[in-house]
Structures are given as C-alpha cells and as structure tokens.
Coordinates of C-alpha atoms and ligand atoms in Angstrom, one line a residue:
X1 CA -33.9 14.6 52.8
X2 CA -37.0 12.9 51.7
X3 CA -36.2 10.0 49.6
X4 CA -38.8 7.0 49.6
X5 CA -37.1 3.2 49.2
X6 CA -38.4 3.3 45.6
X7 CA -35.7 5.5 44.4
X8 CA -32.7 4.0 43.4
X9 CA -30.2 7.2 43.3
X10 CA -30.3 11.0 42.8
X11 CA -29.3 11.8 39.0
X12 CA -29.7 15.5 39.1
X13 CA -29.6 17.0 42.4
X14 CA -32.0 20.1 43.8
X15 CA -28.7 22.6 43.4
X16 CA -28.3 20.9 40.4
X17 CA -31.4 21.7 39.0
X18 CA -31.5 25.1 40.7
X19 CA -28.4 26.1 38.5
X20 CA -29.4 25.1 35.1
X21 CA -33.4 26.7 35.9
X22 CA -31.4 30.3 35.8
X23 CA -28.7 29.7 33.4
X24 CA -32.1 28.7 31.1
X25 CA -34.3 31.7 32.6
X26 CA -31.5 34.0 31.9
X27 CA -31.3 32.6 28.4
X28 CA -35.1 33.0 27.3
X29 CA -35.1 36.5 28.8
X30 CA -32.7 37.5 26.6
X31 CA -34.1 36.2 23.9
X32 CA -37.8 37.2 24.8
X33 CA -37.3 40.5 26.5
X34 CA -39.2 42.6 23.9
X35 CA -41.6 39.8 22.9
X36 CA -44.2 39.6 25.8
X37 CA -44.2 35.7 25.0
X38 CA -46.7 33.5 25.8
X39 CA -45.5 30.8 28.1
X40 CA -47.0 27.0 28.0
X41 CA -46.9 24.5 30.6
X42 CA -47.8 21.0 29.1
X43 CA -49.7 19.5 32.1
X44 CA -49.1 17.3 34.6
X45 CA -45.1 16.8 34.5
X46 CA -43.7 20.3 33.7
X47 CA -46.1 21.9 36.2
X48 CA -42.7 21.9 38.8
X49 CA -39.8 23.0 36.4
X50 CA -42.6 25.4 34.8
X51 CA -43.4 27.5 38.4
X52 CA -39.6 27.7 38.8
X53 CA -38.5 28.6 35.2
X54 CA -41.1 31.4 34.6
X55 CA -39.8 32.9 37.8
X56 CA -35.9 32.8 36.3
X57 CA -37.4 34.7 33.5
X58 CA -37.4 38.5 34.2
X59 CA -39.1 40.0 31.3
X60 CA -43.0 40.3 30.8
X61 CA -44.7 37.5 29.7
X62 CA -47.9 35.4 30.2
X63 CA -48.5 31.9 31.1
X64 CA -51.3 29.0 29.9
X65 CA -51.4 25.3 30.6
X66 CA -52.2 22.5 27.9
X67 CA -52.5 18.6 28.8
X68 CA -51.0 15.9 26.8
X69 CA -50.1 12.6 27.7
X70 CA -48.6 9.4 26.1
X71 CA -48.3 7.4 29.4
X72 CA -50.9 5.6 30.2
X73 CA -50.0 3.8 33.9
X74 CA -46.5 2.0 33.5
X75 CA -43.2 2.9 31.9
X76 CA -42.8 2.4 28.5
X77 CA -45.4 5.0 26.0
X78 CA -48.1 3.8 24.7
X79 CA -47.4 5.5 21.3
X80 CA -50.8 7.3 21.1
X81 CA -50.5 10.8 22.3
X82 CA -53.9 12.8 23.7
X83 CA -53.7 16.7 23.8
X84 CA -56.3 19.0 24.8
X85 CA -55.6 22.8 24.5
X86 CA -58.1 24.6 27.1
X87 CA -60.7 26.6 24.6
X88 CA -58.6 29.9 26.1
X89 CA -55.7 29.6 25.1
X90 CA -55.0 31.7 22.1
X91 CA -51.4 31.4 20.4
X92 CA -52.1 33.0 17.1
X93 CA -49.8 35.7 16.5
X94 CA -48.1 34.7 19.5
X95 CA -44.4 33.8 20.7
X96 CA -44.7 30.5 22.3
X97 CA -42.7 29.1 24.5
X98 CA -44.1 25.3 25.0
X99 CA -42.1 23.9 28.6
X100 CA -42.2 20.4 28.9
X101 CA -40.6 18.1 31.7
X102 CA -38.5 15.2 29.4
X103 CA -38.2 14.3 25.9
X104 CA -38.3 10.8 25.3
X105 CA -39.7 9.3 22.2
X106 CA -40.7 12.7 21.0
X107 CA -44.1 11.7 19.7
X108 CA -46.1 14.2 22.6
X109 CA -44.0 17.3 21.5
X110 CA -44.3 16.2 17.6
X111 CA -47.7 16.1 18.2
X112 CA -48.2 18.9 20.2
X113 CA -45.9 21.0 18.0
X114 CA -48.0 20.3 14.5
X115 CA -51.6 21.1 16.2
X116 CA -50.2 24.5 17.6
X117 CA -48.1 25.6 13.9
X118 CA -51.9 25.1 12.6
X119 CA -52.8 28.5 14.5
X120 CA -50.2 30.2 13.3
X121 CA -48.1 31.5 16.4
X122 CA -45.6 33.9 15.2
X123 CA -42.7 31.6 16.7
X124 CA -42.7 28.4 18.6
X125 CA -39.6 26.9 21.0
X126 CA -39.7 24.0 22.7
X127 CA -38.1 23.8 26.2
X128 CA -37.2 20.9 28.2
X129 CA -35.8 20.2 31.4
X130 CA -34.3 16.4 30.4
X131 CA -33.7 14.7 27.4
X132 CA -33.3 11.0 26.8
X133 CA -31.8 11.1 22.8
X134 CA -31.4 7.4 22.7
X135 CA -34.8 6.9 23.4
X136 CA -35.9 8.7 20.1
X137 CA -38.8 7.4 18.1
X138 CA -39.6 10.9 16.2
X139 CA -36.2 10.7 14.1
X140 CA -34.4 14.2 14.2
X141 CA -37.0 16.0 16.7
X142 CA -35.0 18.0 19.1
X143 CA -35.8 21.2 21.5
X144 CA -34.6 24.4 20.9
X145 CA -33.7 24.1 24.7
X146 CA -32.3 21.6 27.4
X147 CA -31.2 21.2 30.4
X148 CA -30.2 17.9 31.1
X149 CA -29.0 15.1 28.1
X150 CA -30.1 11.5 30.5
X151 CA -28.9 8.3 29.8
X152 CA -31.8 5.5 29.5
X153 CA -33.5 5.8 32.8
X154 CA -37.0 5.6 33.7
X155 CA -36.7 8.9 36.0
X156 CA -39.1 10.8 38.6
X157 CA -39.2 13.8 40.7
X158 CA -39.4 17.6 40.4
X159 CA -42.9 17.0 38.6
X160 CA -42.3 13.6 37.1
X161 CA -44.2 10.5 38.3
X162 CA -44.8 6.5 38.0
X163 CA -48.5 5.8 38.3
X164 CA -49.2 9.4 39.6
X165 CA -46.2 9.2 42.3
X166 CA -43.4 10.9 43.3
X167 CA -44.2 14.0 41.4
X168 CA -43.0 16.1 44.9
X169 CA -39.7 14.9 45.1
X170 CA -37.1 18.0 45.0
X171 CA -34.7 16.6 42.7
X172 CA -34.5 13.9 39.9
X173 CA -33.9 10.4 41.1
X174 CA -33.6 6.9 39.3
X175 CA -36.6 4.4 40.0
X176 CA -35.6 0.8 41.2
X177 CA -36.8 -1.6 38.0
X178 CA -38.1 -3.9 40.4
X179 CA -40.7 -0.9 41.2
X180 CA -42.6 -1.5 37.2
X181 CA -41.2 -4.5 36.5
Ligands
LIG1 P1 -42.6 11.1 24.7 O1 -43.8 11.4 23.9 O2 -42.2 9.7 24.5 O3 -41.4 12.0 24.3 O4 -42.9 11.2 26.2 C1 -42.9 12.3 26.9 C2 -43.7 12.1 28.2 O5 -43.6 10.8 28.7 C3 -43.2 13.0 29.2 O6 -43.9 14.2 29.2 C4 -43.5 12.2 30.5 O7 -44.8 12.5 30.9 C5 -43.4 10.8 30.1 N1 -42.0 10.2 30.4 C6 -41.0 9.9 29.5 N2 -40.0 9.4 30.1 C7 -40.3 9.5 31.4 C8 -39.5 9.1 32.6 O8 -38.3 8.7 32.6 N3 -40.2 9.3 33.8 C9 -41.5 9.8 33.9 N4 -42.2 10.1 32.8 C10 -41.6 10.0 31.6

C-alpha cells in the first residue's frame, strides 16, 4: 500500500471508508428517490468521496461542482472563506444535496449554506464524510449527514491535502506535525 513517510497512521481505512460511502448512499436514496435532487460537490476536497457517494446513490439525480476554500497553504483556516458558484448552476426550486469532505470550523459550509438559501432551493442538506466537533468555530452548525466524528487531527487522503498533496491517498491518514510545523 502506498503510504509516503509524511503520514503518521491510517485513521479510517479504504474498507473503512468503503462501508460507511454505502450505508450513506443507501440512506440519501431513500430519502431522495422521488426527488431528482441536485447533487453538489464543493471543489477541490470532496471531489473523491463525491465520485464514490453519487455512485452508492441509486435513484436519478444530477450533479454540479462549486469551489470554496478557507485554507490558504498551511493547517490552521484562515477564517475568510471564498466561494464561487459556476454561472450554471441553478438550485432554485431544487433539492440540494451540498457534499463536502470535513467539517472543521464550519465557517465554509455556514457560508456556503447562507449564499445558496438566497436562491431559494426547495431543500438543502449538508453531507460530510468527517467531522472534527471540537474544532467548531460556527457554534451549533452541524450536517444533516456524517460519516466519520475525528478527534483533533490535521488529516489527508481520499481527496484531502496539505499544500495541494496527498489528495490520492486511498484512505484517511494522520499527517506527522513535524510535516507544517
Ligand atoms: P472549515 O471552514 O473550517 O469547516 O474548513 C473546511 C475546509 O478546511 C475543508 O473543506 C478542508 O478543505 C479544510 N480542512 C479542514 N480540516 C482539514 C484537515 O484536517 N485536513 C485537510 N483539510 C482540512
């Protein structure tokens, strides 16, 4: 298995990973059989737990991409969030489904949540692969779905990255602190 010296141990393993991606797929298509929902990846980091979960999904339903970031290079957010919604991507009237990779401080999903209830979608759920709680800045902001509660880690892999890295890794792995510190 490919795991570069930078990692300092797996926290949530391929099978892992493969398990919760269809317990979650078979969740939403219950939820969203009859809805033709409109499915939003939230570019770079979900683009990996995206590709798999749509395909655990086995209802009809269409996808678009928006970008947001808070990171600039480094580990800790910069507090200042940038989202740009391609001009395409209409959600009015819609049931959105906005997949991110990890929750942390909450401020990109806050954000990204209050520009798209301004076009009116008829629903909107946030879904998340992990979810570092104690790292909260947002007080009381939550997804409506998650796979994986983490401790305090700074984590990379299955789409996640430090400084544009290990974004191909197969699973979720811990990065050594001496790596950004
Ligand atoms: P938030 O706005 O603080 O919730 O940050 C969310 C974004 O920060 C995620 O979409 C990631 O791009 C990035 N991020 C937060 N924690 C980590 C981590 O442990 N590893 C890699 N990126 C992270």
């Amino acid at each position: 298995m490919y795991r570069p010296n930078e990692i300092e141990s797996i926290l949530v393993s391929e099978e892992e990973i493969r398990e919760k991606v269809k317990e979650m797929g078979r969740v939403l298509t219950e939820e969203y059989k009859d809805k033709n929902p409109l499915f939003l990846c939230v570019l770079k980091g979900s683009v990996t737990f995206f590709s798999d979960l749509i395909r655990a999904v086995e209802c009809p339903l269409e996808i678009d991409f928006i970008r947001a970031s808070s990171y600039g290079s480094g580990t800790v957010s910069g507090g200042k969030v940038n989202f740009t919604v391609g001009g395409h991507v209409h959600i009015e009237g819609r049931d959105v489904v906005v997949v991110e990779d990890i929750l942390d401080t909450a401020r990109t999903l806050y954000t990204v949540k209050n520009e798209m209830l301004r076009s009116e979608p008829a629903s909107l759920k946030i879904v998340t692969l992990l979810d570092k709680p104690s790292r909260r800045v947002v007080k009381g902001f939550s997804a409506d779905y998650t796979g994986f509660a983490i401790e305090d880690h700074f984590v990379v892999g299955y789409g996640l990255d430090y400084n544009e890295r290990f974004r191909n890794l197969p699973y979720v792995g811990i990065l050594k602190p001496e790596v950004y510190t």
